[in-house]
C-alpha cells in the first residue's frame, strides 16, 4: 500500500489508544498474525484500470464458477475480507474482494463497478456487501439484475436519510484535509472497552484506514451522505434475487431505524444472526460469517468447484435420497358413443327384456327349491321329536313309513341323523 506521511493516529486522542494502536509503526494483532501474512503471500494484489481509475482486488478459487464479490464499507479495504477469501477460496469457491476508487455519486459508482466486472470477465456474481458496500450492491442489483445471482447484506441499509448533510458540506468533502476526514470517520467507531476479538477487528480496520487517500475518504463520505434510496429497485430485487441479511445481535454503530427499514424492505429475505460480532463481524467472527455464506450458497444450489448437488455429495460421502419422479399417466381416450338406429334400439331393448325374464325365472326356481328343502327339514325334525317323546304309535303306519323312508335316505346320503352301519336312529343327533 502507498505510504502517507500526514498525520499519525495518536493525534486523534485516546480513542485510537483504546483500539490498541499507540504508535504509527506498530501493527495490529491481526495485521501481524500468521493468517494475514499467509494471505498476503499466497493471494496477489491485483489492479484493474477502469477509465483512469484503479480498482484493487484479491481473487482466489476456481475461476470457472460465478464469484462472490465482497464490497467493503466506508472505512474498509479489500484486505478486510482476507478471512473469507482464504476460507471460502480454499474450499473451492471463487471469491473476489474488491476495493473501489473515488466515485463521488452513486450512478458513477454503479457504472464503474459494471465496467470493472466486464474487464475481469465476470458475467454474473454473488454480492456480499457490508454497510455502504451493501447499499451500493443493492443499487447495482437494481440497475443490472441480469449480472447478479444473489445478495448477502451485512450491517447494511436501504437509504441514507439518517446520514444526510447539507449540500455545502458534501461539496466541501473534496477539499477537506485528510486528517479531518479520518477523524470524522474515527469518531463513529465504537467507544469504551471492547471484547478481545472486537478490539482486534477495530485495530485492523483503523490500520487499513491509514492506507486510504484523501480522495478515497471524501468520496466514500459523499456516497454515505448524499440523499439516495433503493426504494424503486426493491420490488425487482425481491423478485429476481435470493437475499440473506447477515446481522449481529450486539450493539453496532448503525442506527437501529436503518436496520428496521432494511428488514421492512425485504420481509421474505433469509435472516442469519451472529451472537457477538460488533461492527466488523467478518473479522471478529469470521468463521460464522463464512459458514452463513456457505449456507446461503447451498440454499441456491451453488457448491464448491461449481459441481452440482449429486457430485458434491458423492465427493463428500453424503447420501442423498432420490425423490421418485411421478410419471405422467397417459390420458385415457373415452369411447365415442355410437348413434343407434331405431331397429338397433328395438333389438337392444328385446335383448334386455329377455335377460330380465331369464333372471326372474332363475330367482323363482331358486325360491321353490329353498321352500322344498325347508319343508323336508321340518318333517324330519317333527319325526325326531315324536321318537324322543315316545309318542310313536306302532299302528301308525304313516309315521313308520316316514321314519323308514328318512332312515333309508340318510343311510344312502350318509346324513347326520341315524347310524349308517346299524340303521338305528340316534335320538341325540
Short mmCIF file of C-alpha atoms in Angstrom, two decimals:
data_model
loop_
_atom_site.label_atom_id
_atom_site.label_comp_id
_atom_site.label_asym_id
_atom_site.label_seq_id
_atom_site.Cartn_x
_atom_site.Cartn_y
_atom_site.Cartn_z
CA UNK A 1 0.00 0.00 0.00
CA UNK A 2 1.04 3.58 -0.66
CA UNK A 3 2.56 5.28 2.38
CA UNK A 4 1.30 8.62 3.66
CA UNK A 5 3.17 10.95 5.98
CA UNK A 6 0.49 13.38 7.00
CA UNK A 7 -0.98 12.53 10.40
CA UNK A 8 -0.49 9.78 12.95
CA UNK A 9 -3.39 8.05 14.63
CA UNK A 10 -2.23 9.20 18.06
CA UNK A 11 -3.30 12.74 17.16
CA UNK A 12 -6.95 11.67 17.31
CA UNK A 13 -6.97 11.27 21.08
CA UNK A 14 -7.28 8.22 23.26
CA UNK A 15 -9.88 6.55 21.02
CA UNK A 16 -7.15 5.03 18.86
CA UNK A 17 -5.24 4.06 22.00
CA UNK A 18 -8.28 2.10 23.20
CA UNK A 19 -8.35 0.47 19.80
CA UNK A 20 -4.88 -0.87 20.56
CA UNK A 21 -2.70 1.28 18.28
CA UNK A 22 -0.36 3.62 20.13
CA UNK A 23 2.36 4.10 17.55
CA UNK A 24 2.20 4.60 13.81
CA UNK A 25 4.81 1.96 13.07
CA UNK A 26 3.10 -0.64 15.30
CA UNK A 27 0.94 -3.22 13.50
CA UNK A 28 -2.34 -4.52 14.87
CA UNK A 29 -2.65 -8.05 16.19
CA UNK A 30 -4.49 -9.21 13.05
CA UNK A 31 -2.01 -7.38 10.83
CA UNK A 32 0.90 -9.34 12.26
CA UNK A 33 -0.97 -12.66 12.51
CA UNK A 34 0.13 -15.77 10.60
CA UNK A 35 -3.21 -15.91 8.79
CA UNK A 36 -2.90 -12.41 7.34
CA UNK A 37 0.76 -13.00 6.47
CA UNK A 38 -0.18 -16.21 4.64
CA UNK A 39 -2.94 -14.36 2.80
CA UNK A 40 -0.58 -11.66 1.56
CA UNK A 41 1.98 -14.24 0.48
CA UNK A 42 -0.45 -16.58 -1.32
CA UNK A 43 -3.03 -14.23 -2.85
CA UNK A 44 -1.57 -11.45 -5.04
CA UNK A 45 -2.95 -7.94 -5.04
CA UNK A 46 -4.27 -7.07 -8.50
CA UNK A 47 -5.23 -3.80 -10.10
CA UNK A 48 -7.73 -3.07 -12.85
CA UNK A 49 -7.87 0.32 -14.56
CA UNK A 50 -11.39 1.48 -15.43
CA UNK A 51 -11.48 4.83 -17.26
CA UNK A 52 -8.40 6.09 -15.49
CA UNK A 53 -9.38 4.82 -12.03
CA UNK A 54 -7.68 1.84 -10.39
CA UNK A 55 -9.76 -0.91 -8.80
CA UNK A 56 -7.81 -3.07 -6.35
CA UNK A 57 -8.89 -6.65 -5.78
CA UNK A 58 -7.83 -10.07 -4.48
CA UNK A 59 -9.05 -13.15 -6.33
CA UNK A 60 -8.91 -16.73 -5.09
CA UNK A 61 -10.54 -20.04 -6.02
CA UNK A 62 -11.62 -21.74 -9.28
CA UNK A 63 -12.46 -19.09 -11.83
CA UNK A 64 -14.80 -21.29 -13.84
CA UNK A 65 -17.71 -20.57 -11.46
CA UNK A 66 -19.54 -17.33 -10.70
CA UNK A 67 -17.60 -15.47 -7.99
CA UNK A 68 -18.64 -13.98 -4.65
CA UNK A 69 -17.68 -10.30 -4.85
CA UNK A 70 -17.09 -8.68 -1.43
CA UNK A 71 -17.72 -4.93 -1.12
CA UNK A 72 -16.37 -3.09 1.92
CA UNK A 73 -17.89 -0.24 3.94
CA UNK A 74 -16.85 3.37 4.44
CA UNK A 75 -13.69 2.59 6.41
CA UNK A 76 -12.82 -0.77 4.86
CA UNK A 77 -10.45 -2.07 2.23
CA UNK A 78 -10.16 -5.24 0.18
CA UNK A 79 -7.79 -6.68 2.82
CA UNK A 80 -10.53 -6.66 5.47
CA UNK A 81 -12.11 -9.69 3.72
CA UNK A 82 -8.92 -11.78 3.86
CA UNK A 83 -10.55 -14.34 6.20
CA UNK A 84 -13.40 -15.01 3.75
CA UNK A 85 -11.00 -15.11 0.79
CA UNK A 86 -8.79 -17.74 2.43
CA UNK A 87 -11.60 -19.81 3.97
CA UNK A 88 -14.01 -19.95 1.03
CA UNK A 89 -11.33 -19.96 -1.66
CA UNK A 90 -9.56 -22.95 -0.11
CA UNK A 91 -12.89 -24.83 -0.02
CA UNK A 92 -13.43 -24.43 -3.76
CA UNK A 93 -15.46 -21.22 -4.04
CA UNK A 94 -14.47 -18.40 -6.37
CA UNK A 95 -14.21 -15.21 -4.30
CA UNK A 96 -13.13 -11.65 -5.12
CA UNK A 97 -12.51 -8.93 -2.52
CA UNK A 98 -12.75 -5.60 -4.34
CA UNK A 99 -11.79 -2.06 -3.34
CA UNK A 100 -13.23 0.75 -5.41
CA UNK A 101 -11.55 4.07 -6.27
CA UNK A 102 -13.03 7.54 -5.72
CA UNK A 103 -16.58 7.85 -7.10
CA UNK A 104 -18.50 10.88 -5.89
CA UNK A 105 -22.08 9.80 -6.68
CA UNK A 106 -23.99 6.53 -6.78
CA UNK A 107 -24.66 6.43 -10.51
CA UNK A 108 -20.99 6.73 -11.43
CA UNK A 109 -20.10 4.06 -8.88
CA UNK A 110 -22.60 1.61 -10.46
CA UNK A 111 -21.26 2.31 -13.95
CA UNK A 112 -17.67 1.88 -12.74
CA UNK A 113 -18.47 -1.41 -11.00
CA UNK A 114 -20.20 -2.71 -14.13
CA UNK A 115 -17.12 -1.93 -16.23
CA UNK A 116 -14.84 -3.43 -13.57
CA UNK A 117 -16.69 -6.77 -13.73
CA UNK A 118 -16.62 -6.67 -17.53
CA UNK A 119 -12.88 -6.01 -17.51
CA UNK A 120 -12.09 -9.03 -15.30
CA UNK A 121 -14.52 -11.23 -17.34
CA UNK A 122 -17.19 -11.71 -14.68
CA UNK A 123 -20.61 -12.10 -16.29
CA UNK A 124 -22.63 -12.90 -13.17
CA UNK A 125 -21.74 -12.83 -9.49
CA UNK A 126 -22.97 -13.11 -5.92
CA UNK A 127 -22.63 -9.87 -3.97
CA UNK A 128 -21.57 -9.65 -0.32
CA UNK A 129 -21.95 -6.04 0.84
CA UNK A 130 -21.00 -4.63 4.24
CA UNK A 131 -22.55 -1.32 5.38
CA UNK A 132 -22.03 1.13 2.49
CA UNK A 133 -20.92 -1.78 0.29
CA UNK A 134 -24.32 -3.45 0.81
CA UNK A 135 -26.14 -0.24 -0.12
CA UNK A 136 -24.11 0.04 -3.33
CA UNK A 137 -24.69 -3.68 -4.05
CA UNK A 138 -28.46 -3.03 -3.96
CA UNK A 139 -28.00 -0.12 -6.38
CA UNK A 140 -26.11 -2.37 -8.78
CA UNK A 141 -28.59 -5.27 -8.46
CA UNK A 142 -31.44 -2.87 -9.19
CA UNK A 143 -29.86 -1.41 -12.33
CA UNK A 144 -28.24 -4.60 -13.66
CA UNK A 145 -30.34 -7.50 -12.36
CA UNK A 146 -29.01 -9.90 -15.01
CA UNK A 147 -25.46 -9.53 -13.70
CA UNK A 148 -26.34 -10.54 -10.11
CA UNK A 149 -27.31 -14.03 -8.91
CA UNK A 150 -27.83 -13.35 -5.18
CA UNK A 151 -27.15 -10.75 -2.48
CA UNK A 152 -25.84 -11.01 1.10
CA UNK A 153 -26.18 -7.87 3.24
CA UNK A 154 -24.26 -7.31 6.48
CA UNK A 155 -25.00 -4.29 8.72
CA UNK A 156 -26.38 -2.58 5.64
CA UNK A 157 -29.20 -0.13 4.83
CA UNK A 158 -31.61 0.86 2.03
CA UNK A 159 -31.42 4.67 2.22
CA UNK A 160 -29.04 7.35 3.50
CA UNK A 161 -31.61 9.56 5.22
CA UNK A 162 -30.08 9.46 8.74
CA UNK A 163 -26.67 10.35 7.26
CA UNK A 164 -27.86 13.41 5.30
CA UNK A 165 -25.69 16.51 5.50
CA UNK A 166 -26.13 19.97 3.95
CA UNK A 167 -25.20 20.14 0.28
CA UNK A 168 -22.47 22.68 1.03
CA UNK A 169 -20.83 20.23 3.43
CA UNK A 170 -20.86 17.34 0.91
CA UNK A 171 -19.44 19.68 -1.73
CA UNK A 172 -16.56 20.59 0.58
CA UNK A 173 -15.62 16.95 1.14
CA UNK A 174 -13.40 17.08 -1.93
CA UNK A 175 -11.38 19.91 -0.42
CA UNK A 176 -11.16 18.88 3.22
CA UNK A 177 -7.76 17.75 4.56
CA UNK A 178 -7.08 14.09 5.07
CA UNK A 179 -6.62 14.24 8.85
CA UNK A 180 -10.08 15.82 9.28
CA UNK A 181 -11.78 13.14 7.14
CA UNK A 182 -10.06 10.37 9.12
CA UNK A 183 -11.07 12.00 12.39
CA UNK A 184 -14.67 12.25 11.17
CA UNK A 185 -14.73 8.52 10.37
CA UNK A 186 -12.96 7.51 13.59
CA UNK A 187 -15.49 9.45 15.66
CA UNK A 188 -18.13 6.95 14.53
CA UNK A 189 -16.16 3.94 15.77
CA UNK A 190 -17.35 2.14 18.94
CA UNK A 191 -16.28 3.73 22.22
CA UNK A 192 -15.34 2.21 25.56
CA UNK A 193 -13.90 -1.18 26.43
CA UNK A 194 -14.48 -3.82 23.77
CA UNK A 195 -14.17 -7.63 23.89
CA UNK A 196 -10.88 -9.01 22.61
CA UNK A 197 -12.00 -10.05 19.08
CA UNK A 198 -13.92 -6.79 18.61
CA UNK A 199 -10.95 -4.68 19.69
CA UNK A 200 -8.64 -6.61 17.35
CA UNK A 201 -11.06 -6.03 14.46
CA UNK A 202 -11.24 -2.29 15.19
CA UNK A 203 -7.44 -2.14 15.39
CA UNK A 204 -7.09 -3.76 11.99
CA UNK A 205 -9.70 -1.51 10.35
CA UNK A 206 -8.01 1.58 11.79
CA UNK A 207 -4.73 0.28 10.42
CA UNK A 208 -6.29 -0.16 6.97
CA UNK A 209 -7.85 3.29 7.19
CA UNK A 210 -4.35 4.76 7.21
CA UNK A 211 -3.74 3.39 3.71
CA UNK A 212 -6.61 5.41 2.16
CA UNK A 213 -6.06 8.70 0.34
CA UNK A 214 -7.98 11.92 0.81
CA UNK A 215 -9.98 11.27 -2.36
CA UNK A 216 -10.92 7.77 -1.17
CA UNK A 217 -12.17 9.08 2.18
CA UNK A 218 -14.01 12.07 0.74
CA UNK A 219 -15.76 10.06 -1.98
CA UNK A 220 -16.94 7.41 0.49
CA UNK A 221 -18.34 10.01 2.86
CA UNK A 222 -20.03 11.63 -0.14
CA UNK A 223 -21.73 8.32 -1.05
CA UNK A 224 -22.82 7.97 2.58
CA UNK A 225 -24.22 11.49 2.99
CA UNK A 226 -25.79 12.23 -0.41
CA UNK A 227 -29.60 11.73 -0.46
CA UNK A 228 -30.25 8.35 -2.05
CA UNK A 229 -32.55 5.33 -1.76
CA UNK A 230 -33.08 1.98 -3.46
CA UNK A 231 -36.87 2.08 -2.99
CA UNK A 232 -37.52 1.99 -6.74
CA UNK A 233 -35.44 -1.19 -7.09
CA UNK A 234 -36.76 -3.13 -4.08
CA UNK A 235 -39.61 -4.87 -5.91
CA UNK A 236 -37.45 -6.14 -8.77
CA UNK A 237 -34.65 -7.20 -6.38
CA UNK A 238 -37.07 -9.24 -4.25
CA UNK A 239 -38.49 -10.98 -7.30
CA UNK A 240 -35.21 -11.80 -9.06
CA UNK A 241 -32.55 -12.32 -6.37
CA UNK A 242 -32.29 -14.54 -3.27
CA UNK A 243 -31.32 -12.32 -0.33
CA UNK A 244 -29.75 -13.15 3.03
CA UNK A 245 -29.49 -10.50 5.75
CA UNK A 246 -26.49 -11.21 7.98
CA UNK A 247 -26.74 -9.29 11.25
CA UNK A 248 -25.26 -9.20 14.74
CA UNK A 249 -27.26 -9.30 17.95
CA UNK A 250 -25.00 -6.97 19.93
CA UNK A 251 -24.80 -3.17 19.60
CA UNK A 252 -23.44 -1.61 16.43
CA UNK A 253 -22.85 1.94 15.22
CA UNK A 254 -25.52 1.66 12.51
CA UNK A 255 -28.76 3.33 13.77
CA UNK A 256 -31.50 0.89 14.69
CA UNK A 257 -34.01 2.66 12.46
CA UNK A 258 -31.86 1.85 9.41
CA UNK A 259 -31.79 -1.84 10.30
CA UNK A 260 -35.58 -1.84 10.73
CA UNK A 261 -36.03 -0.27 7.29
CA UNK A 262 -33.86 -2.97 5.77
CA UNK A 263 -35.98 -5.74 7.31
CA UNK A 264 -39.17 -3.97 6.26
CA UNK A 265 -37.94 -3.62 2.68
CA UNK A 266 -37.10 -7.35 2.41
CA UNK A 267 -39.54 -9.18 4.72
CA UNK A 268 -39.07 -12.54 2.95
CA UNK A 269 -35.27 -12.48 2.99
CA UNK A 270 -33.43 -15.18 4.91
CA UNK A 271 -32.02 -13.90 8.18
CA UNK A 272 -28.76 -15.08 9.75
CA UNK A 273 -27.72 -13.82 13.17
CA UNK A 274 -24.37 -13.75 14.90
CA UNK A 275 -24.46 -13.55 18.68
CA UNK A 276 -21.39 -11.36 19.04
CA UNK A 277 -19.77 -9.72 16.05
CA UNK A 278 -19.80 -5.96 16.52
CA UNK A 279 -19.40 -3.61 13.56
CA UNK A 280 -16.90 -5.86 11.77
CA UNK A 281 -18.18 -9.46 12.15
CA UNK A 282 -16.27 -10.55 9.04
CA UNK A 283 -13.13 -10.06 11.17
CA UNK A 284 -14.21 -10.69 14.77
CA UNK A 285 -16.48 -13.70 13.97
CA UNK A 286 -15.14 -14.61 10.55
CA UNK A 287 -15.82 -18.35 10.88
CA UNK A 288 -19.53 -17.78 11.49
CA UNK A 289 -19.73 -15.31 8.61
CA UNK A 290 -18.06 -17.80 6.26
CA UNK A 291 -20.44 -20.52 7.44
CA UNK A 292 -23.52 -18.34 6.76
CA UNK A 293 -22.17 -17.50 3.31
CA UNK A 294 -21.86 -21.21 2.52
CA UNK A 295 -25.39 -21.86 3.80
CA UNK A 296 -26.68 -19.07 1.57
CA UNK A 297 -24.88 -20.50 -1.47
CA UNK A 298 -26.02 -24.06 -0.83
CA UNK A 299 -29.57 -22.78 -0.49
CA UNK A 300 -29.41 -21.63 -4.11
CA UNK A 301 -27.57 -24.84 -5.16
CA UNK A 302 -24.09 -23.37 -5.51
CA UNK A 303 -21.41 -25.83 -4.35
CA UNK A 304 -17.60 -25.69 -4.25
CA UNK A 305 -15.95 -26.11 -7.62
CA UNK A 306 -19.16 -25.38 -9.48
CA UNK A 307 -20.34 -29.00 -9.23
CA UNK A 308 -23.96 -29.99 -8.82
CA UNK A 309 -25.50 -31.35 -5.63
CA UNK A 310 -25.12 -35.05 -6.52
CA UNK A 311 -21.47 -34.76 -7.44
CA UNK A 312 -20.68 -32.71 -4.34
CA UNK A 313 -22.47 -35.24 -2.12
CA UNK A 314 -20.55 -38.07 -3.76
CA UNK A 315 -17.21 -36.35 -3.11
CA UNK A 316 -18.20 -35.54 0.48
CA UNK A 317 -19.57 -39.02 1.23
CA UNK A 318 -23.12 -37.77 1.82
CA UNK A 319 -26.06 -40.00 0.94
CA UNK A 320 -28.90 -38.31 -0.90
CA UNK A 321 -32.30 -39.92 -1.10
CA UNK A 322 -33.53 -39.53 -4.63
CA UNK A 323 -37.09 -38.42 -4.92
CA UNK A 324 -39.26 -40.57 -7.13
CA UNK A 325 -40.41 -38.63 -10.13
CA UNK A 326 -44.07 -39.23 -10.79
CA UNK A 327 -44.62 -40.24 -14.35
CA UNK A 328 -47.46 -38.57 -16.10
CA UNK A 329 -50.19 -41.05 -16.88
CA UNK A 330 -51.26 -41.24 -20.47
CA UNK A 331 -54.72 -39.80 -20.90
CA UNK A 332 -57.35 -42.49 -21.42
CA UNK A 333 -59.35 -41.93 -24.53
CA UNK A 334 -63.06 -42.00 -23.83
CA UNK A 335 -65.00 -44.26 -26.17
CA UNK A 336 -67.15 -42.42 -28.63
CA UNK A 337 -70.82 -43.28 -28.25
CA UNK A 338 -72.30 -44.82 -31.38
CA UNK A 339 -75.59 -43.45 -32.55
CA UNK A 340 -78.06 -46.38 -32.84
CA UNK A 341 -80.81 -46.71 -35.41
CA UNK A 342 -84.41 -47.46 -34.49
CA UNK A 343 -84.07 -51.17 -35.39
CA UNK A 344 -80.90 -51.48 -33.30
CA UNK A 345 -82.62 -49.80 -30.38
CA UNK A 346 -85.57 -52.24 -30.60
CA UNK A 347 -83.24 -55.25 -30.81
CA UNK A 348 -81.26 -54.00 -27.80
CA UNK A 349 -84.47 -53.47 -25.83
CA UNK A 350 -85.72 -57.02 -26.63
CA UNK A 351 -82.37 -58.44 -25.56
CA UNK A 352 -82.56 -56.58 -22.25
CA UNK A 353 -86.14 -57.80 -21.65
CA UNK A 354 -85.15 -61.44 -22.34
CA UNK A 355 -82.20 -61.12 -19.97
CA UNK A 356 -84.52 -59.72 -17.30
CA UNK A 357 -87.05 -62.57 -17.75
CA UNK A 358 -84.27 -65.15 -17.53
CA UNK A 359 -83.02 -63.68 -14.25
CA UNK A 360 -86.55 -63.61 -12.83
CA UNK A 361 -87.08 -67.29 -13.80
CA UNK A 362 -83.83 -68.30 -12.11
CA UNK A 363 -84.80 -66.44 -8.95
CA UNK A 364 -88.25 -68.14 -8.91
CA UNK A 365 -86.73 -71.63 -9.26
CA UNK A 366 -84.24 -70.91 -6.51
CA UNK A 367 -87.04 -69.84 -4.17
CA UNK A 368 -89.09 -73.01 -4.90
CA UNK A 369 -86.11 -75.27 -4.21
CA UNK A 370 -85.45 -73.46 -0.95
CA UNK A 371 -89.07 -73.87 0.16
CA UNK A 372 -88.98 -77.58 -0.70
CA UNK A 373 -85.81 -78.12 1.33
CA UNK A 374 -87.28 -76.24 4.28
CA UNK A 375 -90.43 -78.41 4.21
CA UNK A 376 -88.43 -81.65 4.22
CA UNK A 377 -86.31 -80.38 7.06
CA UNK A 378 -89.39 -79.59 9.16
CA UNK A 379 -90.79 -83.08 8.55
CA UNK A 380 -87.56 -84.71 9.72
CA UNK A 381 -87.48 -82.57 12.83
CA UNK A 382 -91.08 -83.44 13.70
CA UNK A 383 -90.41 -87.16 13.29
CA UNK A 384 -87.35 -86.97 15.50
CA UNK A 385 -89.27 -85.10 18.18
CA UNK A 386 -92.04 -87.74 18.25
CA UNK A 387 -89.45 -90.50 18.66
CA UNK A 388 -87.78 -88.71 21.57
CA UNK A 389 -91.09 -88.12 23.29
CA UNK A 390 -92.13 -91.81 22.98
CA UNK A 391 -95.20 -90.84 21.11
CA UNK A 392 -94.65 -93.15 18.19
CA UNK A 393 -97.64 -95.44 17.64
CA UNK A 394 -96.83 -98.78 16.02
CA UNK A 395 -100.18 -98.83 14.41
CA UNK A 396 -99.40 -95.51 12.86
CA UNK A 397 -98.21 -96.73 9.52
CA UNK A 398 -97.71 -93.21 8.21
CA UNK A 399 -95.16 -92.41 10.89
CA UNK A 400 -93.36 -95.76 10.34
CA UNK A 401 -93.24 -95.25 6.65
CA UNK A 402 -91.97 -91.72 7.15
CA UNK A 403 -89.31 -92.96 9.54
CA UNK A 404 -88.28 -95.81 7.22
CA UNK A 405 -88.10 -93.51 4.24
CA UNK A 406 -85.98 -90.99 6.09
CA UNK A 407 -83.68 -93.67 7.51
CA UNK A 408 -83.10 -95.15 4.07
CA UNK A 409 -82.46 -91.74 2.62
CA UNK A 410 -79.99 -90.83 5.37
CA UNK A 411 -78.31 -94.21 5.02
CA UNK A 412 -77.71 -93.55 1.38
CA UNK A 413 -76.61 -89.97 1.75
CA UNK A 414 -74.61 -90.50 4.95
CA UNK A 415 -76.66 -87.89 6.78
CA UNK A 416 -76.06 -86.87 10.37
CA UNK A 417 -79.43 -88.27 11.56
CA UNK A 418 -79.07 -92.04 12.29
CA UNK A 419 -76.24 -94.54 12.19
CA UNK A 420 -75.00 -95.53 8.73
CA UNK A 421 -73.94 -99.08 9.83
CA UNK A 422 -76.79 -100.25 12.10
CA UNK A 423 -79.53 -98.14 10.66
CA UNK A 424 -80.66 -97.22 14.15
CA UNK A 425 -81.79 -93.72 14.83
CA UNK A 426 -79.62 -91.53 17.03
CA UNK A 427 -82.02 -89.69 19.33
CA UNK A 428 -79.31 -87.26 20.44
CA UNK A 429 -78.29 -86.01 17.00
#
